[in-house]
XYZ file of N, CA and C in Angstrom:
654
model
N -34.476 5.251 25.431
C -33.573 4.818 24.363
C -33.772 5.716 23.143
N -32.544 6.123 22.442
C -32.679 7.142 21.338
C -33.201 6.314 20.193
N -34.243 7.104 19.411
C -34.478 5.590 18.343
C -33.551 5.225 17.467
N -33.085 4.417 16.419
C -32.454 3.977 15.754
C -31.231 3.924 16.090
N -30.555 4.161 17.404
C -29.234 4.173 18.098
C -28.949 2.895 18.108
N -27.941 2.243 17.460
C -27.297 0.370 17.603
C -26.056 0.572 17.990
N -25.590 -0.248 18.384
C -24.287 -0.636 19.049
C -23.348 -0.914 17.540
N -23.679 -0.508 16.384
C -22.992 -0.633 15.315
C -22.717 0.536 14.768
N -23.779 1.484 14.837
C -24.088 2.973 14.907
C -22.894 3.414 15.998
N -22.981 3.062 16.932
C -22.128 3.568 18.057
C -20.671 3.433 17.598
N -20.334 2.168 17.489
C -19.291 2.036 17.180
C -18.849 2.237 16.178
N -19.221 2.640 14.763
C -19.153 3.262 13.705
C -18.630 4.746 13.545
N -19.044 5.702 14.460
C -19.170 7.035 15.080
C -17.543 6.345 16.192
N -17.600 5.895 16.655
C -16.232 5.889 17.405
C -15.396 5.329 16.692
N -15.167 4.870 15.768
C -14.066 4.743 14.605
C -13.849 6.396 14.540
N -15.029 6.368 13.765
C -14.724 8.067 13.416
C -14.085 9.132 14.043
N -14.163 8.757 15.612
C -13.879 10.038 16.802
C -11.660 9.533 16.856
N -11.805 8.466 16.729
C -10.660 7.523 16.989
C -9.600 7.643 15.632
N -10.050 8.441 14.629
C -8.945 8.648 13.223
C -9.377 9.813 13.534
N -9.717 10.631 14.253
C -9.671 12.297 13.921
C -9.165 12.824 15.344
N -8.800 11.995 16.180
C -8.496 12.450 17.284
C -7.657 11.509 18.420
N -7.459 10.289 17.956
C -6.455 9.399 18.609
C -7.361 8.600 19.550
N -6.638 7.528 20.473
C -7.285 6.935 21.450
C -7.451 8.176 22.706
N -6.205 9.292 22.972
C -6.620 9.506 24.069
C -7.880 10.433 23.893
N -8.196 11.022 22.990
C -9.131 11.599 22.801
C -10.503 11.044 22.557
N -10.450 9.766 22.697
C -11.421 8.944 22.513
C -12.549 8.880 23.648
N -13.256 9.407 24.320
C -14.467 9.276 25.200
C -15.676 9.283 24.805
N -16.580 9.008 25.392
C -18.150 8.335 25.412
C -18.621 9.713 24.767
N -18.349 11.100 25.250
C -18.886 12.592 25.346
C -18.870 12.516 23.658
N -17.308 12.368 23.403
C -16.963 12.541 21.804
C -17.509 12.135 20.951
N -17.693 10.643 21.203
C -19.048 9.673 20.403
C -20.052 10.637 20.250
N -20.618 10.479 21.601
C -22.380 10.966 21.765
C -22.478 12.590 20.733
N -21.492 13.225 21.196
C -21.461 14.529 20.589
C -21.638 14.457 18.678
N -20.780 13.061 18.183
C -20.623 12.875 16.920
C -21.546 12.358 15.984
N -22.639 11.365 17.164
C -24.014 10.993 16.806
C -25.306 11.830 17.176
N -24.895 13.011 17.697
C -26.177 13.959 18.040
C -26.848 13.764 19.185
N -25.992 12.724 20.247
C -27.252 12.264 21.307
C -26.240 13.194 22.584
N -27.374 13.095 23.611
C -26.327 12.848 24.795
C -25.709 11.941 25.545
N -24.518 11.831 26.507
C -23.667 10.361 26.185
C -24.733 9.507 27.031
N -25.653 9.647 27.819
C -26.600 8.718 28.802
C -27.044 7.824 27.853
N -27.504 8.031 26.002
C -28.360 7.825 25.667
C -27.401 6.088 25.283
N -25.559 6.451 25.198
C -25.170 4.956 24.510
C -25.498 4.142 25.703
N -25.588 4.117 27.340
C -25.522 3.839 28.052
C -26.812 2.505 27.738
N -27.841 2.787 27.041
C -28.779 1.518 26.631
C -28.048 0.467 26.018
N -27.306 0.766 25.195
C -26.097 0.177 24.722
C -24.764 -0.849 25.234
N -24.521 0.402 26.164
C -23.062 -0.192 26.411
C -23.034 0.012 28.091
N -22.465 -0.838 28.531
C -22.190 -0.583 29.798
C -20.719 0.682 30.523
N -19.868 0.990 29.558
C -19.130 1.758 29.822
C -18.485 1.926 29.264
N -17.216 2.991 28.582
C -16.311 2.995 27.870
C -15.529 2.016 27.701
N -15.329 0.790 28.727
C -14.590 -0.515 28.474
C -15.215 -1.225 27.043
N -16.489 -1.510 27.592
C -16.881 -1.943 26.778
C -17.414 -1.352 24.943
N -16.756 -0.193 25.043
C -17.235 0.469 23.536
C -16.003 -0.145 23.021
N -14.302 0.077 23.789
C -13.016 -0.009 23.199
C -13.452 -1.780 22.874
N -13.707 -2.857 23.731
C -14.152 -3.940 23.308
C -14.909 -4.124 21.817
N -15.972 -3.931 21.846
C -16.633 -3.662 20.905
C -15.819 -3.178 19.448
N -15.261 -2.012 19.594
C -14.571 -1.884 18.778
C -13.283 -3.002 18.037
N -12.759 -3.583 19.174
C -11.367 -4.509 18.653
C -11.769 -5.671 18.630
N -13.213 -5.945 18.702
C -13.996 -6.705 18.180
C -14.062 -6.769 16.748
N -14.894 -5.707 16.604
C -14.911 -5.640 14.910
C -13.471 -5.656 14.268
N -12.221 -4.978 14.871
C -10.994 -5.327 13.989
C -10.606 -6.325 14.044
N -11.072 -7.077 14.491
C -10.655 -8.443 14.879
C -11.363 -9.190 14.239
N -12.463 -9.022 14.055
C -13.730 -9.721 12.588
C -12.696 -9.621 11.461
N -12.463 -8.000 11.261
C -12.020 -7.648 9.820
C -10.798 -8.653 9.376
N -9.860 -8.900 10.859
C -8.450 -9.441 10.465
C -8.622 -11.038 10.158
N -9.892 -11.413 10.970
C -10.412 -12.777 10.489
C -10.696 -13.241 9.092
N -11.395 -12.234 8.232
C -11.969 -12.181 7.401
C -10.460 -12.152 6.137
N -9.959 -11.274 6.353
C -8.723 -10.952 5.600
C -7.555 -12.175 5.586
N -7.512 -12.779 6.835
C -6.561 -13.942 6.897
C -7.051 -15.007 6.203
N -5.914 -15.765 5.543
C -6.187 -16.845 4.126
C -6.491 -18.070 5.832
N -8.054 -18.759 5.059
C -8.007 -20.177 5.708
C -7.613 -21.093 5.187
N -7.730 -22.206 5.774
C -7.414 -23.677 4.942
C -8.516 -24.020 3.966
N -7.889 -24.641 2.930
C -9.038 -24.902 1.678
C -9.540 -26.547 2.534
N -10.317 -26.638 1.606
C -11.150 -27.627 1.768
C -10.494 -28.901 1.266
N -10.913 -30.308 1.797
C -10.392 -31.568 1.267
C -10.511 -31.520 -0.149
N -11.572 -31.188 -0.865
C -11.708 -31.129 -2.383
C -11.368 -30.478 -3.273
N -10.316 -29.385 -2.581
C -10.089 -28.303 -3.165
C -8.574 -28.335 -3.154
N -7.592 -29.344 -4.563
C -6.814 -29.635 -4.352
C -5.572 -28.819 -5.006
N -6.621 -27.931 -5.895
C -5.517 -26.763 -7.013
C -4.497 -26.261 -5.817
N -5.498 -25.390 -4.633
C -3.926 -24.811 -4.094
C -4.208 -24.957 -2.748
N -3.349 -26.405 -1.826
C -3.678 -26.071 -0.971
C -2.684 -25.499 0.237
N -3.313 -24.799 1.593
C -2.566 -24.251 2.121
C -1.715 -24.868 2.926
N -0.391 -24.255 3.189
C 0.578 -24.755 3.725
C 0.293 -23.942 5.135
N 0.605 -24.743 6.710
C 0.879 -24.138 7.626
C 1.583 -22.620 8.215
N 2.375 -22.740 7.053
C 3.674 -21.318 7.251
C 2.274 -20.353 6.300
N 1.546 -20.474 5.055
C 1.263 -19.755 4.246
C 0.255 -19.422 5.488
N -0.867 -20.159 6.847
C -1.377 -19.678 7.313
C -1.327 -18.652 8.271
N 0.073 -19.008 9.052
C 0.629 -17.822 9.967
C 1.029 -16.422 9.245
N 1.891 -16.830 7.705
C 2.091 -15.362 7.284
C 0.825 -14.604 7.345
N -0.165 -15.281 6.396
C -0.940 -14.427 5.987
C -2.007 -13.762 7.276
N -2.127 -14.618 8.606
C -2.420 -14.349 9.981
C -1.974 -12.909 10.066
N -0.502 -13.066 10.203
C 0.454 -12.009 10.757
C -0.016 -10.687 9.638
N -0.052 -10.720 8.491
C -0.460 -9.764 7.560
C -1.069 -8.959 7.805
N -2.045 -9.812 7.915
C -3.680 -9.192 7.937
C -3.561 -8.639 9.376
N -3.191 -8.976 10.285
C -2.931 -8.802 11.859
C -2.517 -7.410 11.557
N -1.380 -7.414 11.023
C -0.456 -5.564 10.611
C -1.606 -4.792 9.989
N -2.014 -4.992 8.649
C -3.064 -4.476 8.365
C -3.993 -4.074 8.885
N -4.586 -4.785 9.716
C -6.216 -4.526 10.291
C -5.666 -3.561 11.482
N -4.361 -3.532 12.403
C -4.445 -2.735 13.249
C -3.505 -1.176 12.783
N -3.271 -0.976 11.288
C -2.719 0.059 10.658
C -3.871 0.695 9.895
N -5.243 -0.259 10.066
C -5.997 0.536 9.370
C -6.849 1.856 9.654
N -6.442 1.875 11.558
C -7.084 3.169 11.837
C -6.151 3.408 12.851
N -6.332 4.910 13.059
C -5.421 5.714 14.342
C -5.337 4.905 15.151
N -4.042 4.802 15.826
C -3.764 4.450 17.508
C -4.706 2.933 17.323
N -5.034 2.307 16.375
C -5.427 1.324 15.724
C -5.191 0.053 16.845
N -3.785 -0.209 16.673
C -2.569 -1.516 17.109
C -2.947 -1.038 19.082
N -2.697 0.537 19.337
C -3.086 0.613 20.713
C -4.250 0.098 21.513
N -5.570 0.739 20.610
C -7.017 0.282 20.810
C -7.171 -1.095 20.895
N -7.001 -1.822 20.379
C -7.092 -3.436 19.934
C -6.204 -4.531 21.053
N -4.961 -3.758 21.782
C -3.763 -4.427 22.723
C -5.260 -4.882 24.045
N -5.129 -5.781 24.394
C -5.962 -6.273 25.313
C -7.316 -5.985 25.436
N -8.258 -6.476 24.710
C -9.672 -6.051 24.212
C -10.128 -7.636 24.407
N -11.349 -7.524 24.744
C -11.969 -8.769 24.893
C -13.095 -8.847 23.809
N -12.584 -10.361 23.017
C -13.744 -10.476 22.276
C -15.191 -10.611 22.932
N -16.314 -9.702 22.244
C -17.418 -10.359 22.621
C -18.477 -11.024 21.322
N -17.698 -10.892 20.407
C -18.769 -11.443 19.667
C -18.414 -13.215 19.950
N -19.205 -14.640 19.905
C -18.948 -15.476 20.811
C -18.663 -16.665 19.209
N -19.368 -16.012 18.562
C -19.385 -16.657 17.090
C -17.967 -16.352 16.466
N -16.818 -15.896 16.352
C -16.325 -15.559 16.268
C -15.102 -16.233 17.043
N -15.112 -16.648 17.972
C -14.171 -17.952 18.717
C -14.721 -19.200 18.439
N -15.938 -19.322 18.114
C -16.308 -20.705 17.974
C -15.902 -21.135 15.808
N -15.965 -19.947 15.434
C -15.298 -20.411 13.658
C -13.873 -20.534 14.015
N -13.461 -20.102 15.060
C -11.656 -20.744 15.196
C -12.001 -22.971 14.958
N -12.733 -23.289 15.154
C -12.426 -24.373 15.287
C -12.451 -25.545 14.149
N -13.087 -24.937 12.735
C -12.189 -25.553 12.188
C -10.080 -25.490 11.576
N -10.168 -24.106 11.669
C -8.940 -23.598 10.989
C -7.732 -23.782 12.543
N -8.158 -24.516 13.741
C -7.599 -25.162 14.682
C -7.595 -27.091 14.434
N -8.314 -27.520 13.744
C -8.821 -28.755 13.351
C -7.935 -29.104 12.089
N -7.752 -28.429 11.537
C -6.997 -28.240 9.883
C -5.522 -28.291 10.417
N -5.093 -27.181 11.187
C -3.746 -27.225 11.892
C -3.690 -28.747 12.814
N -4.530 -29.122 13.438
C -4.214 -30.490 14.077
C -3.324 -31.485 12.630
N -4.049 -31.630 11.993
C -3.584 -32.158 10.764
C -1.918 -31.308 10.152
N -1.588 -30.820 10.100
C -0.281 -30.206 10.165
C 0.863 -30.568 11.017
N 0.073 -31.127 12.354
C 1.022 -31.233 12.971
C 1.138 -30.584 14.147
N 0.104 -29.959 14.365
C 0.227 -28.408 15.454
C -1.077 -29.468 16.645
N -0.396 -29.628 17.937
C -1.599 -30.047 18.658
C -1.879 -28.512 19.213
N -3.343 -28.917 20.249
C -3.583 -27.691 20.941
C -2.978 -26.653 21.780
N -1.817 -27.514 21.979
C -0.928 -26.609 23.235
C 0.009 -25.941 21.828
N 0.883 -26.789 21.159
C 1.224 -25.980 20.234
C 0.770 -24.757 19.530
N -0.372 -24.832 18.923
C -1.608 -23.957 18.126
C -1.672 -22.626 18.910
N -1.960 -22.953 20.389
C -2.345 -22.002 20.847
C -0.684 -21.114 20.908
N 0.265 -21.628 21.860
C 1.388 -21.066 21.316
C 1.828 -20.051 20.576
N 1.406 -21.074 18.915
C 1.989 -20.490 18.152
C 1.652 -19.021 17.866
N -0.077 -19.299 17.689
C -0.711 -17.963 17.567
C -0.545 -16.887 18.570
N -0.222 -17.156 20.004
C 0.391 -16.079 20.907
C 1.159 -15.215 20.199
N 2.435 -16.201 20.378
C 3.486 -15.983 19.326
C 3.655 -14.829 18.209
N 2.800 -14.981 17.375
C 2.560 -14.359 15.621
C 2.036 -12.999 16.197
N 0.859 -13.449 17.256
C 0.163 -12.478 17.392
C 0.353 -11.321 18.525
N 1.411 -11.473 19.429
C 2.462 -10.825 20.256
C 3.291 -10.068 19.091
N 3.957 -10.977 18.281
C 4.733 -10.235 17.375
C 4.142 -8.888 16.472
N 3.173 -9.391 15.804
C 2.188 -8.431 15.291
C 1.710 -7.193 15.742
N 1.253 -7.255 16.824
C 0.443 -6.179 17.587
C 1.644 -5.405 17.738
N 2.700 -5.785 18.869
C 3.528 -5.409 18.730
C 4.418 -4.342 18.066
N 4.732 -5.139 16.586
C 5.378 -4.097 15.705
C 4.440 -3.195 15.337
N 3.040 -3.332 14.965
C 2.158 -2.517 14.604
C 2.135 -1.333 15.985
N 2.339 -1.530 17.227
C 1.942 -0.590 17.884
C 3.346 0.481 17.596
N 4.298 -0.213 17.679
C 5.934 0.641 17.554
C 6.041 1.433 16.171
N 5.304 0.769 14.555
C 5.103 1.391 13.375
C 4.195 2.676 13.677
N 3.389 2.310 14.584
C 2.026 3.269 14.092
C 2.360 4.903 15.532
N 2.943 4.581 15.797
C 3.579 5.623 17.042
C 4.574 6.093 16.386
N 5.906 5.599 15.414
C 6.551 6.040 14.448
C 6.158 6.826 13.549
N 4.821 6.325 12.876
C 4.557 7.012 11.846
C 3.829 8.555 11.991
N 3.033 7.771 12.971
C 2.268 9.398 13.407
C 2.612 10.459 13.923
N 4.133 10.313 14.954
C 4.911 10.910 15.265
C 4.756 12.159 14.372
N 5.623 11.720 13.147
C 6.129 12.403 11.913
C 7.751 12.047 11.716
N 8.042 11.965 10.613
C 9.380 11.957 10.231
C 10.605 12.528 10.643
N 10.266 13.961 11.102
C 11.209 14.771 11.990
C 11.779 13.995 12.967
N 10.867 13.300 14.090
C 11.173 12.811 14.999
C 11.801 11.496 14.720
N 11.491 10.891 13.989
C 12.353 9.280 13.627
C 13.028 9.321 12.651
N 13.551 10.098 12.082
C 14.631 10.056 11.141
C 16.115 9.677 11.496
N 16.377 8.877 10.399
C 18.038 8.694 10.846
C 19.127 9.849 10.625
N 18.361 11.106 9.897
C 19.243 12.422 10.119
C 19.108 12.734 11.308
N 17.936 12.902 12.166
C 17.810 13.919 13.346
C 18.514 12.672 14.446
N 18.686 11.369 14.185
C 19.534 10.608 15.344
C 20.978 11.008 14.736
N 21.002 10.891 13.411
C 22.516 11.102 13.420
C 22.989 12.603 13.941
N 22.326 13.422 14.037
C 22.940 14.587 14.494
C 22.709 14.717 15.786
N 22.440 13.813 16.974
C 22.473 13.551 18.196
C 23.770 12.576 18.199
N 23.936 11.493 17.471
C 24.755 10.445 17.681
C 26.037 10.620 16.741
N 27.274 10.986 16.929
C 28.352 11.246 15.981
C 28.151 9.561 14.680
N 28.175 10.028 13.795
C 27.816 8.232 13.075
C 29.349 7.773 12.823
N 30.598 9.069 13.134
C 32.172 8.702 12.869
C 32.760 7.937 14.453
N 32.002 8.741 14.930
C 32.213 7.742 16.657
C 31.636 6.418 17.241
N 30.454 6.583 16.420
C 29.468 5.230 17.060
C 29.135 4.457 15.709
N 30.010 4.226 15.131
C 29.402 3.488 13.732
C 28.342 2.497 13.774
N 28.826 1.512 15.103
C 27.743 0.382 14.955
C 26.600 1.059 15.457
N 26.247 2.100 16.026
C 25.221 2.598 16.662
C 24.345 3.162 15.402
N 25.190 4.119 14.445
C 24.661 4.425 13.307
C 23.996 3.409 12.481
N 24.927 2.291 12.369
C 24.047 1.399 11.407
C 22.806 0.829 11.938
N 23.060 0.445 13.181
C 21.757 -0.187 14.043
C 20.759 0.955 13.716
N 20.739 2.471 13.802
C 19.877 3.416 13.958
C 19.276 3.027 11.966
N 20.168 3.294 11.186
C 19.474 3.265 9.860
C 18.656 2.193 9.413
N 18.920 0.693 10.316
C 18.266 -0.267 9.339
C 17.346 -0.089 10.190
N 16.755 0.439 11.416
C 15.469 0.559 12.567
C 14.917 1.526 11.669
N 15.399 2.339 11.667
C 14.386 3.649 11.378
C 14.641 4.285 9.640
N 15.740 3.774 8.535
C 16.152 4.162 7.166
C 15.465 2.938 6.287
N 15.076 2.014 6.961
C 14.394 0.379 6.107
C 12.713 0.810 6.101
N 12.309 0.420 5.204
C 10.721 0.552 4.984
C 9.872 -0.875 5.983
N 9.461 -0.442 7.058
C 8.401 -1.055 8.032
C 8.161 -2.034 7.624
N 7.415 -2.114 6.289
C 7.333 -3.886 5.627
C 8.444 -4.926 5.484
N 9.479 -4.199 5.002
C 10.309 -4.857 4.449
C 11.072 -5.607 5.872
N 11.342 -4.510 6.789
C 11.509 -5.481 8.435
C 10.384 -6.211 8.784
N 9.601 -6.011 8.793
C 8.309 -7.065 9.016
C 8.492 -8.179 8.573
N 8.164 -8.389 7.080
C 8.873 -9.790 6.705
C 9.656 -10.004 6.731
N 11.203 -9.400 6.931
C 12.127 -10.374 7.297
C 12.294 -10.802 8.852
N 11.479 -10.206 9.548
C 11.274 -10.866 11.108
C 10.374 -12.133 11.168
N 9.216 -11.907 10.410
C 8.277 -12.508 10.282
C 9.132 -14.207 9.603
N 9.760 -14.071 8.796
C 10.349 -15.417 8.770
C 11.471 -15.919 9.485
N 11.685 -15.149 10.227
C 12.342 -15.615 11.296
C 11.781 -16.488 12.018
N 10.471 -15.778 12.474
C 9.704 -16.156 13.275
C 8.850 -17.292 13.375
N 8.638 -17.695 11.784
C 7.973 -18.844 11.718
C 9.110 -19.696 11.522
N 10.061 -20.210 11.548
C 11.215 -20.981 12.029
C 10.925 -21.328 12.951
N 10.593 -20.588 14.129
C 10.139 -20.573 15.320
C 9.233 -21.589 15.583
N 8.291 -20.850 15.173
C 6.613 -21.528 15.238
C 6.767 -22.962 14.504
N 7.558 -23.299 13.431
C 7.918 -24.662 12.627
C 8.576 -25.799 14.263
N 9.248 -25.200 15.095
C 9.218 -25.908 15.824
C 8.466 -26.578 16.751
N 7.145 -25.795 16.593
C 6.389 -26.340 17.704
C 5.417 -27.861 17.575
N 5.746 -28.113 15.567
C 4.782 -28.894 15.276
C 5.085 -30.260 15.982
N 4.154 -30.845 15.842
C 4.532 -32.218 16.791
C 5.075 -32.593 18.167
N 4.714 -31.156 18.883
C 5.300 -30.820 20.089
C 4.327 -31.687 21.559
């Protein structure tokens, strides 16, 4: 075992390899190379590259925890939270945490939590929603839901953006697509790709909890 090598160390160094070089460029070699070891040495560590990408959408998944507004407390009556204020701010932080690094929203799409503490603090801010109105089948649902949506747009933003502008611009479609022949095609193309990412976000996003408003008492 290399000394002072942690599985926080590791994964710290693969953030790093992962904003300077994308997911596909992302391997064990790249790490090891970035922490000075050779790659056998994360192997004390980790059982395989599955488990580093785990690890990793682990921690973004801490971060998006941390960032999402919970429910206040019974005594805490200045401001308390509304159901809808918990999904937005879910969904937020959800966009955020997977825009905060390269190929971010990609890395994070089917990752298994392992930290175990970390599913078990779901249960009061699942306990709080009982009280709302949301049973368990609902709850779980809903959060599919938000969190399908989320990942989602974040993976389609963050492949947009990195692209570069050349490629998603509504000039370089309009000069593929006549905009005097296909008008509705033109407009569909400008509010996708001429609207600022946020600004469609939330207005999907309240769509969406319309949605999720139905499930209460379900």
């Amino acid at each position: 075992m290399t000394k002072g090598l942690t599985i926080e160390r590791i994964v710290d160094a693969a953030f790093e390899v992962l904003d300077e070089v994308g997911i596909d460029g992302l391997t064990t070699r790249a790490v090891a190379d970035r922490l000075g070891v050779r790659p056998p040495a994360l192997y004390w560590h980790l059982k395989d590259k599955r488990q580093l990408v785990d690890e990793m959408g682990t921690r973004v998944w801490r971060d998006i925890a941390a960032a999402a507004p919970g429910p206040t407390g019974p005594d805490d009556a200045a401001a308390p939270l509304r159901w809808e204020d918990a999904f937005r701010g879910y969904a937020r932080a959800t966009r955020r945490g997977l825009l905060a690094h390269r190929d971010g929203a990609r890395l994070f799409s089917g990752t298994f939590l392992t930290d175990t503490a970390l599913i078990e603090r779901q249960e009061p801010g699942l306990a709080w929603l009982a009280t709302q109105g949301f049973g368990p089948e609902a709850t779980t649902d809903a959060f599919t839901l938000v969190t399908s949506f989320a990942v989602g747009y974040a993976i389609e933003e963050q492949e947009r953006r990195q692209a570069g502008a050349a490629r998603y611009s509504t000039q370089a479609r309009e000069a593929r697509v006549d905009p005097e022949r296909f008008p509705l095609v033109a407009a569909s193309g400008r509010r996708m790709l001429g609207t600022d990412p946020e600004e469609v976000f939330e207005s999907l996003l309240d769509i969406l909890l319309v949605a999720v408003g139905t499930m209460r008492a379900r």
